mmCIF file of C-alpha atoms in Angstrom:
data_model
loop_
_atom_site.group_PDB
_atom_site.id
_atom_site.type_symbol
_atom_site.label_atom_id
_atom_site.label_comp_id
_atom_site.label_asym_id
_atom_site.label_seq_id
_atom_site.Cartn_x
_atom_site.Cartn_y
_atom_site.Cartn_z
ATOM 1 C CA LEU I 1 -7.762 38.054 -77.329
ATOM 2 C CA ILE I 2 -8.011 40.182 -73.936
ATOM 3 C CA SER I 3 -4.497 41.778 -73.614
ATOM 4 C CA VAL I 4 -5.157 42.520 -77.732
ATOM 5 C CA ILE I 5 -7.935 44.771 -76.949
ATOM 6 C CA THR I 6 -7.148 46.039 -73.638
ATOM 7 C CA GLU I 7 -3.678 47.094 -75.598
ATOM 8 C CA ARG I 8 -5.894 48.346 -78.720
ATOM 9 C CA VAL I 9 -8.628 50.421 -76.253
ATOM 10 C CA LEU I 10 -5.279 51.930 -74.032
ATOM 11 C CA ARG I 11 -3.550 53.416 -77.889
ATOM 12 C CA ASP I 12 -6.866 54.395 -78.728
ATOM 13 C CA ASN I 13 -6.410 57.334 -76.039
ATOM 14 C CA GLY I 14 -2.957 57.958 -75.426
ATOM 15 C CA ILE I 15 -2.619 55.748 -71.947
ATOM 16 C CA PHE I 16 -1.094 52.479 -73.072
ATOM 17 C CA ASP I 17 2.684 53.351 -72.878
ATOM 18 C CA LEU I 18 2.276 54.692 -69.080
ATOM 19 C CA VAL I 19 -0.046 52.070 -68.528
ATOM 20 C CA GLU I 20 2.271 49.989 -69.574
ATOM 21 C CA LEU I 21 4.735 51.503 -66.945
ATOM 22 C CA THR I 22 3.253 51.869 -64.338
ATOM 23 C CA LEU I 23 2.337 47.962 -64.292
ATOM 24 C CA LYS I 24 5.105 46.744 -64.414
ATOM 25 C CA LYS I 25 6.905 49.140 -62.355
ATOM 26 C CA ASN I 26 4.135 48.844 -59.546
ATOM 27 C CA TYR I 27 3.119 45.311 -59.818
ATOM 28 C CA HIS I 28 5.926 43.383 -61.730
ATOM 29 C CA ILE I 29 3.723 42.993 -64.637
ATOM 30 C CA SER I 30 2.407 43.634 -68.751
ATOM 31 C CA ILE I 31 -0.380 43.418 -70.719
ATOM 32 C CA ASP I 32 0.004 40.574 -71.793
ATOM 33 C CA GLN I 33 -1.271 39.296 -68.140
ATOM 34 C CA VAL I 34 -3.928 41.254 -67.041
ATOM 35 C CA LEU I 35 -6.309 38.309 -67.835
ATOM 36 C CA ASP I 36 -4.546 37.272 -64.515
ATOM 37 C CA TYR I 37 -4.284 40.274 -63.020
ATOM 38 C CA PRO I 38 -7.497 42.790 -63.623
ATOM 39 C CA GLU I 39 -7.550 44.145 -60.027
ATOM 40 C CA ASN I 40 -4.299 45.604 -61.139
ATOM 41 C CA LEU I 41 -4.807 47.308 -64.113
ATOM 42 C CA LYS I 42 -8.413 48.200 -62.625
ATOM 43 C CA LEU I 43 -5.666 50.400 -60.299
ATOM 44 C CA VAL I 44 -3.553 51.899 -62.178
ATOM 45 C CA LEU I 45 -6.608 52.543 -64.802
ATOM 46 C CA PHE I 46 -8.248 54.623 -62.965
ATOM 47 C CA SER I 47 -5.472 56.504 -61.165
ATOM 48 C CA ILE I 48 -4.016 57.430 -64.940
ATOM 49 C CA ALA I 49 -7.680 58.017 -66.790
ATOM 50 C CA GLY I 50 -9.791 58.894 -63.561
ATOM 51 C CA ASN I 51 -12.664 60.404 -65.192
ATOM 52 C CA ASN I 52 -12.422 58.815 -68.196
ATOM 53 C CA TYR I 53 -12.163 55.492 -66.878
ATOM 54 C CA HIS I 54 -15.926 54.620 -67.288
ATOM 55 C CA GLU I 55 -15.349 55.433 -70.855
ATOM 56 C CA ILE I 56 -12.661 52.951 -71.735
ATOM 57 C CA ILE I 57 -14.341 49.840 -69.601
ATOM 58 C CA TYR I 58 -17.252 50.620 -72.117
ATOM 59 C CA ASN I 59 -14.994 51.177 -75.094
ATOM 60 C CA MET I 60 -13.103 47.820 -74.538
ATOM 61 C CA LYS I 61 -17.055 46.676 -74.002
ATOM 62 C CA ASN I 62 -18.134 47.670 -77.721
ATOM 63 C CA LEU I 63 -14.444 45.249 -79.011
ATOM 64 C CA PHE I 64 -15.013 42.754 -76.967
ATOM 65 C CA GLY I 65 -19.121 42.682 -79.155
ATOM 66 C CA THR I 66 -21.046 39.313 -77.833
ATOM 67 C CA SER I 67 -17.425 37.796 -76.350
ATOM 68 C CA ALA I 68 -17.861 39.849 -73.984
ATOM 69 C CA SER I 69 -20.792 37.101 -72.440
ATOM 70 C CA GLN I 70 -18.338 34.892 -71.981
ATOM 71 C CA ASN I 71 -15.329 33.508 -69.651
ATOM 72 C CA PRO I 72 -12.692 34.794 -69.116
ATOM 73 C CA ALA I 73 -13.794 38.197 -71.029
ATOM 74 C CA SER I 74 -16.489 38.406 -69.454
ATOM 75 C CA LYS I 75 -14.922 38.118 -65.954
ATOM 76 C CA PHE I 76 -12.318 40.597 -66.621
ATOM 77 C CA LEU I 77 -14.878 43.257 -67.576
ATOM 78 C CA GLN I 78 -16.418 42.682 -65.012
ATOM 79 C CA ILE I 79 -13.729 42.985 -62.160
ATOM 80 C CA LEU I 80 -13.171 46.213 -64.516
ATOM 81 C CA ASP I 81 -16.454 47.450 -64.652
ATOM 82 C CA HIS I 82 -17.439 46.773 -60.898
ATOM 83 C CA SER I 83 -17.450 50.841 -59.280
ATOM 84 C CA LYS I 84 -16.707 50.115 -55.797
ATOM 85 C CA PHE I 85 -12.437 51.251 -55.354
ATOM 86 C CA ASP I 86 -11.337 49.959 -51.873
ATOM 87 C CA HIS I 87 -7.443 50.573 -52.347
ATOM 88 C CA VAL I 88 -8.017 53.861 -54.133
#
């Protein structure tokens, strides 16, 4: 569910291919693996989406709906939504 929602939001924002390519190039992972590596997705999204980053996370939360409060979705979204970017 997490990778499906992530892919949908990224496609809706026109950045799926670039995010997928960057994840593969920099971290050797795909969208299907972002549940295990949310920090990597966070860095890639922020570098690509810039000011639109928080809007993308907001859209993900909306698509998750009530399941956003359940683990592992809750932990995943919490990591992505944390506003501190130590590595950027």
